[in-house]
Amino acid sequence: MKRKDDHIKFALRYKSDYNSFDDVQLEHSSLPKYNLDEIDLSTNFAGHNFKFPFFINAMTGGSEAGKNINEKLAKIANECEILLVTGSYSAALKNKDDDSFKIVRKNNENLLLATNIGVDKNFTSGQKAIKDLNPIFLQIHINLMQELIMPEGSRNFNEWENNLRDFVKNIKVPLVLKEVGFGMDRKTIEKAIELGIKTVDISGRGGTNFAYIENMRRKNHFKYLNDWGKTTVQALLDAKKFDGKVEIVASGGVRNPLDVIKCLVLGASGVGISGTILKFLSEYSTDEIIEILNSWKHECKMIMCALNAKNLNELKNVKYYLYGKTLDYYKNL
């Protein structure tokens, strides 16, 4: 599908000139309490225990290029023992011959797998995705600005809330409500909690930019909307209001292990990575990426050791300082 291939092409082309993680500084400790091998990276969200707090977030599918990417991602995730969330399963629902998603199960029987579907679909589509892929949870994405800019995007949105309500009532696996890089706002998180959603991925601005991607696919660009939404750090700061009421997953512009740790300090229980992984795929072999991500595990432990945090619960007590645009935003909260 050309649209899916365009998404990959323009996602690789986009380069953000600002990342909100650079506005966050963590307070380290010069005198450590723990040995490096005492540091515990394990976490829990969406009804599952994970050995490591970062995972490969929803990316692509529905085309031959997407199939090749998913095959590599499955091997990487399986070898690294991290979660893989597939891209939107909508393409496979439209085309019964599409195996760009099912390929992830080939030779990867122990793979930790979740899948993604749009909130514009009804719950029966979600049930079909679950039957086909047997995921540990279903990620439901909300992508309003992308749909509005997308030339062939939806213009009807009044069923989204009803669809989400039906997902909660009828889907048996855990659900994660996910933004797509525009940063989930507080009212949406409140509505998600009201409807019974237990986990949200705030997915802020700073990484894959679907406003830019869809603008590149248009003849008449709405370029002034390319910076629409909240940054990942802004969305995480907003979500602190809901501590204890909903699990927070963070994604959007995560570039390295330090960004992962900053997300966890700011309250996330898990950290999704997509754009950085996609760029890795364009620069390195599959085996090299496995080596990089295995190193990330060690590097996360190093940073936690330097912060005197033995586990993710202790990370949430680490002091942080805000600068620049993020500080200006925080003052107005």
Coordinates of C-alpha atoms in Angstrom, one line a residue:
M1 CA 0.0 0.0 0.0
K2 CA 1.5 3.3 -1.2
R3 CA 0.3 5.3 1.8
K4 CA 2.1 2.9 4.3
D5 CA 5.3 3.2 2.3
D6 CA 4.9 7.0 2.2
H7 CA 4.7 6.9 6.0
I8 CA 8.0 5.0 6.2
K9 CA 9.7 7.3 3.7
F10 CA 8.7 10.6 5.3
A11 CA 9.2 9.3 8.9
L12 CA 12.8 8.6 7.9
R13 CA 13.1 12.0 6.3
Y14 CA 11.8 14.0 9.2
K15 CA 14.3 15.6 11.7
S16 CA 12.9 17.5 14.7
D17 CA 14.9 20.6 15.7
Y18 CA 13.7 20.3 19.3
N19 CA 13.4 17.5 21.8
S20 CA 11.8 18.2 25.2
F21 CA 14.0 15.6 26.9
D22 CA 16.8 18.1 26.6
D23 CA 14.9 20.4 28.9
V24 CA 15.1 17.8 31.7
Q25 CA 18.1 17.3 34.0
L26 CA 18.2 14.6 36.6
E27 CA 20.0 15.0 40.0
H28 CA 22.7 12.4 40.3
S29 CA 24.4 11.0 43.4
S30 CA 28.2 10.9 43.6
L31 CA 28.1 8.3 46.4
P32 CA 26.1 5.2 45.3
K33 CA 24.1 2.9 47.5
Y34 CA 23.9 -0.1 45.0
N35 CA 26.2 -2.2 43.0
L36 CA 25.4 -2.3 39.3
D37 CA 24.2 -5.9 39.4
E38 CA 21.6 -5.0 42.0
I39 CA 19.8 -2.7 39.6
D40 CA 16.4 -4.1 38.6
L41 CA 14.9 -2.9 35.3
S42 CA 11.7 -4.9 35.5
T43 CA 8.3 -3.2 35.2
N44 CA 4.6 -4.0 34.9
F45 CA 1.9 -2.4 32.8
A46 CA -1.2 -3.5 30.8
G47 CA -1.5 -6.7 32.9
H48 CA 2.0 -8.0 32.1
N49 CA 5.4 -8.2 33.7
F50 CA 8.3 -7.1 31.6
K51 CA 12.1 -7.7 32.2
F52 CA 12.9 -4.3 30.6
P53 CA 11.1 -1.0 30.6
F54 CA 11.5 -0.1 26.9
F55 CA 9.9 -1.7 23.9
I56 CA 9.4 -1.4 20.2
N57 CA 6.2 0.6 19.7
A58 CA 3.7 0.5 16.8
M59 CA 5.3 1.3 13.5
T60 CA 4.2 -0.1 10.2
G61 CA 2.5 -2.9 8.2
G62 CA 0.2 -3.3 5.2
S63 CA 2.8 -3.3 2.5
E64 CA 5.8 -5.3 1.3
A65 CA 8.2 -2.8 2.9
G66 CA 6.2 -3.0 6.1
K67 CA 6.4 -6.8 6.0
N68 CA 10.1 -6.7 5.7
I69 CA 10.4 -4.3 8.6
N70 CA 8.1 -6.3 10.8
E71 CA 10.1 -9.5 10.1
K72 CA 13.2 -7.7 11.3
L73 CA 11.5 -6.1 14.3
A74 CA 10.2 -9.5 15.4
K75 CA 13.7 -11.0 15.4
I76 CA 15.1 -8.0 17.2
A77 CA 12.4 -8.0 19.9
N78 CA 12.5 -11.8 20.3
E79 CA 16.3 -11.9 20.7
C80 CA 16.3 -8.9 23.1
E81 CA 13.3 -10.2 25.1
I82 CA 11.4 -7.0 24.7
L83 CA 7.9 -6.3 23.7
L84 CA 6.9 -5.6 20.1
V85 CA 3.7 -3.7 19.3
T86 CA 2.8 -4.1 15.6
G87 CA 1.5 -1.2 13.5
S88 CA -2.2 -0.7 12.9
Y89 CA -3.9 -3.9 11.9
S90 CA -6.5 -2.1 9.8
A91 CA -4.7 -2.9 6.6
A92 CA -4.8 -6.6 7.3
L93 CA -8.6 -6.3 8.1
K94 CA -9.1 -4.9 4.6
N95 CA -6.9 -7.4 2.8
K96 CA -7.1 -11.1 3.9
D97 CA -3.9 -11.8 1.9
D98 CA -1.9 -9.3 3.9
D99 CA 0.7 -11.2 5.9
S100 CA 2.8 -8.2 6.9
F101 CA 1.7 -8.7 10.5
K102 CA 1.4 -12.5 10.8
I103 CA 5.1 -12.7 9.7
V104 CA 6.0 -11.6 13.2
R105 CA 5.1 -15.0 14.7
K106 CA 7.2 -16.9 12.2
N107 CA 10.2 -18.4 14.1
N108 CA 9.4 -16.2 17.0
E109 CA 7.1 -18.3 19.1
N110 CA 8.1 -16.7 22.4
L111 CA 7.8 -13.2 21.2
L112 CA 6.1 -10.7 23.5
L113 CA 3.6 -9.3 21.1
A114 CA 0.9 -6.7 21.2
T115 CA -1.0 -5.2 18.3
N116 CA -2.6 -1.9 17.3
I117 CA -5.9 -0.8 15.8
G118 CA -7.6 2.6 15.3
V119 CA -10.4 3.9 17.5
D120 CA -12.4 4.5 14.3
K121 CA -12.9 0.7 14.1
N122 CA -15.5 -1.2 16.0
F123 CA -14.7 -3.8 18.7
T124 CA -15.3 -6.7 16.3
S125 CA -12.3 -5.6 14.3
G126 CA -10.3 -5.7 17.5
Q127 CA -11.5 -9.2 18.2
K128 CA -10.4 -10.2 14.7
A129 CA -6.9 -8.7 15.3
I130 CA -6.7 -10.6 18.7
K131 CA -7.8 -13.9 17.1
D132 CA -5.2 -13.6 14.3
L133 CA -2.2 -12.5 16.4
N134 CA -2.9 -13.5 20.0
P135 CA -1.4 -10.4 21.5
I136 CA -0.9 -9.8 25.2
F137 CA -2.7 -6.5 24.9
L138 CA -4.5 -4.4 22.3
Q139 CA -3.3 -0.9 21.6
I140 CA -6.1 1.5 20.3
H141 CA -4.7 4.6 18.7
I142 CA -6.3 8.0 18.5
N143 CA -4.9 10.2 15.7
L144 CA -7.3 13.1 15.1
M145 CA -4.9 15.7 13.6
Q146 CA -3.3 13.0 11.4
E147 CA -6.8 12.1 10.0
L148 CA -7.6 15.8 9.5
I149 CA -4.5 16.4 7.5
M150 CA -4.4 13.1 5.7
P151 CA -5.9 13.6 2.1
E152 CA -8.0 10.4 2.4
G153 CA -8.4 10.7 6.2
S154 CA -11.7 10.3 8.1
R155 CA -13.9 13.3 8.7
N156 CA -16.4 11.6 11.0
F157 CA -15.4 11.4 14.7
N158 CA -18.5 11.3 16.8
E159 CA -18.4 7.4 17.1
W160 CA -14.9 7.3 18.5
E161 CA -16.0 7.5 22.1
N162 CA -18.7 4.9 21.6
N163 CA -16.3 2.6 19.9
L164 CA -13.9 3.0 22.8
R165 CA -16.7 2.2 25.2
D166 CA -17.5 -0.9 23.2
F167 CA -13.9 -2.0 23.2
V168 CA -13.8 -1.8 27.0
K169 CA -17.0 -3.8 27.3
N170 CA -16.2 -6.5 24.8
I171 CA -12.4 -7.0 24.5
K172 CA -11.0 -9.5 27.0
V173 CA -7.3 -8.6 26.7
P174 CA -5.9 -5.5 28.4
L175 CA -6.3 -2.2 26.4
V176 CA -3.9 0.6 25.9
L177 CA -5.2 3.9 24.6
K178 CA -2.4 5.5 22.5
E179 CA -1.9 9.0 20.9
V180 CA 0.3 9.1 17.8
G181 CA 2.8 11.8 18.5
F182 CA 0.5 14.8 19.4
G183 CA 0.6 14.3 23.2
M184 CA -2.5 13.1 25.1
D185 CA -4.3 15.9 26.8
R186 CA -5.7 15.8 30.3
K187 CA -9.4 15.7 29.4
T188 CA -8.8 12.7 27.1
I189 CA -7.0 10.9 30.0
E190 CA -9.9 11.7 32.3
K191 CA -12.4 10.3 29.7
A192 CA -10.3 7.2 29.3
I193 CA -10.3 6.6 33.1
E194 CA -14.1 7.2 33.1
L195 CA -14.6 4.6 30.4
G196 CA -12.5 2.0 32.2
I197 CA -9.2 2.3 30.3
K198 CA -6.4 1.3 32.7
T199 CA -3.3 2.2 30.6
V200 CA -2.6 5.1 28.3
D201 CA 0.4 5.9 26.0
I202 CA 0.7 9.7 26.0
S203 CA 2.9 9.6 22.9
G204 CA 4.1 13.2 22.6
R205 CA 5.6 15.4 20.0
G206 CA 9.3 15.1 19.3
G207 CA 9.6 11.9 17.4
T208 CA 7.6 10.5 14.4
N209 CA 5.6 13.5 13.2
F210 CA 2.4 12.5 11.5
A211 CA 1.4 16.1 10.8
Y212 CA 4.6 16.5 8.8
I213 CA 4.2 13.0 7.2
E214 CA 0.7 13.7 6.0
N215 CA 1.6 17.2 4.9
M216 CA 4.3 15.8 2.7
R217 CA 1.6 13.6 1.0
R218 CA -0.6 16.7 0.2
K219 CA -0.4 19.2 -2.7
N220 CA -1.6 22.0 -0.4
H221 CA 0.5 21.7 2.7
F222 CA -0.7 22.8 6.2
K223 CA 2.8 23.2 7.4
Y224 CA 1.8 25.5 10.2
L225 CA 0.4 22.4 11.9
N226 CA 3.6 20.5 11.9
D227 CA 4.3 21.5 15.6
W228 CA 0.7 20.6 16.7
G229 CA 0.2 19.2 20.2
K230 CA 2.2 18.6 23.4
T231 CA 5.7 17.4 23.7
T232 CA 6.3 14.1 25.4
V233 CA 7.7 15.8 28.6
Q234 CA 4.7 18.2 28.6
A235 CA 2.3 15.3 28.3
L236 CA 4.1 13.4 31.1
L237 CA 3.9 16.4 33.4
D238 CA 0.2 16.7 32.7
A239 CA -0.4 13.1 33.4
K240 CA 1.1 13.3 36.9
K241 CA -2.3 14.5 38.0
F242 CA -3.6 11.0 37.4
D243 CA -0.9 9.1 39.4
G244 CA -2.5 6.0 40.9
K245 CA -5.6 6.3 38.6
V246 CA -4.1 5.1 35.3
E247 CA -0.9 3.5 34.1
I248 CA 1.2 5.8 32.0
V249 CA 3.3 4.6 29.0
A250 CA 5.5 7.2 27.3
S251 CA 6.7 7.5 23.7
G252 CA 7.6 10.2 21.2
G253 CA 11.2 11.2 20.5
V254 CA 13.0 8.7 22.7
R255 CA 16.5 8.6 21.3
N256 CA 18.7 6.8 23.9
P257 CA 18.7 5.2 27.3
L258 CA 18.9 8.6 29.1
D259 CA 15.6 9.6 27.5
V260 CA 14.1 6.2 28.6
I261 CA 15.2 6.9 32.2
K262 CA 13.8 10.5 32.1
C263 CA 10.4 9.1 31.0
L264 CA 10.5 6.7 34.0
V265 CA 11.5 9.4 36.4
L266 CA 8.5 11.5 35.2
G267 CA 6.1 8.7 35.9
A268 CA 6.0 6.3 33.0
S269 CA 5.8 2.6 33.6
G270 CA 7.0 1.7 30.1
V271 CA 8.7 3.5 27.3
G272 CA 7.9 2.9 23.6
I273 CA 10.4 3.5 20.8
S274 CA 9.6 3.7 17.1
G275 CA 11.3 6.5 15.1
T276 CA 14.7 5.7 16.6
I277 CA 14.3 2.0 15.8
L278 CA 13.2 2.8 12.2
K279 CA 16.3 4.9 11.8
F280 CA 18.4 2.1 13.2
L281 CA 16.9 -0.2 10.5
S282 CA 18.1 2.2 7.8
E283 CA 21.6 2.3 9.2
Y284 CA 22.4 -1.0 10.8
S285 CA 22.0 -4.7 10.3
T286 CA 19.5 -6.7 12.4
D287 CA 22.3 -8.2 14.5
E288 CA 23.9 -4.8 15.1
I289 CA 20.5 -3.4 16.3
I290 CA 20.2 -6.4 18.7
E291 CA 23.6 -5.5 20.0
I292 CA 22.6 -1.9 20.4
L293 CA 19.4 -2.6 22.3
N294 CA 21.1 -5.2 24.6
S295 CA 23.6 -2.4 25.4
W296 CA 20.7 -0.1 26.2
K297 CA 19.7 -2.5 29.0
H298 CA 23.2 -2.1 30.5
E299 CA 23.2 1.6 30.0
C300 CA 19.9 2.0 31.7
K301 CA 21.3 0.2 34.7
M302 CA 24.4 2.5 34.7
I303 CA 22.2 5.6 34.7
M304 CA 20.0 4.2 37.5
C305 CA 23.0 3.3 39.6
A306 CA 24.3 6.9 39.2
L307 CA 20.8 8.1 40.3
N308 CA 20.8 5.9 43.4
A309 CA 17.7 4.1 42.1
K310 CA 17.6 0.3 42.6
N311 CA 14.3 -0.1 40.7
L312 CA 11.6 1.8 38.8
N313 CA 9.8 2.7 42.0
E314 CA 12.9 4.4 43.4
L315 CA 13.4 6.2 40.0
K316 CA 10.1 8.0 40.6
N317 CA 11.7 9.7 43.7
V318 CA 14.6 11.1 41.7
K319 CA 14.7 14.9 41.7
Y320 CA 14.6 16.6 38.3
Y321 CA 15.0 20.1 37.0
L322 CA 13.2 21.7 34.0
Y323 CA 14.6 24.3 31.6
G324 CA 13.7 26.1 28.4
K325 CA 10.3 25.7 26.8
T326 CA 9.3 22.9 29.2
L327 CA 10.0 25.1 32.2
D328 CA 7.8 27.9 30.6
Y329 CA 5.1 25.3 30.1
Y330 CA 5.3 23.9 33.6
K331 CA 5.0 27.4 35.1
N332 CA 1.6 27.7 33.4
L333 CA 0.2 24.4 34.6

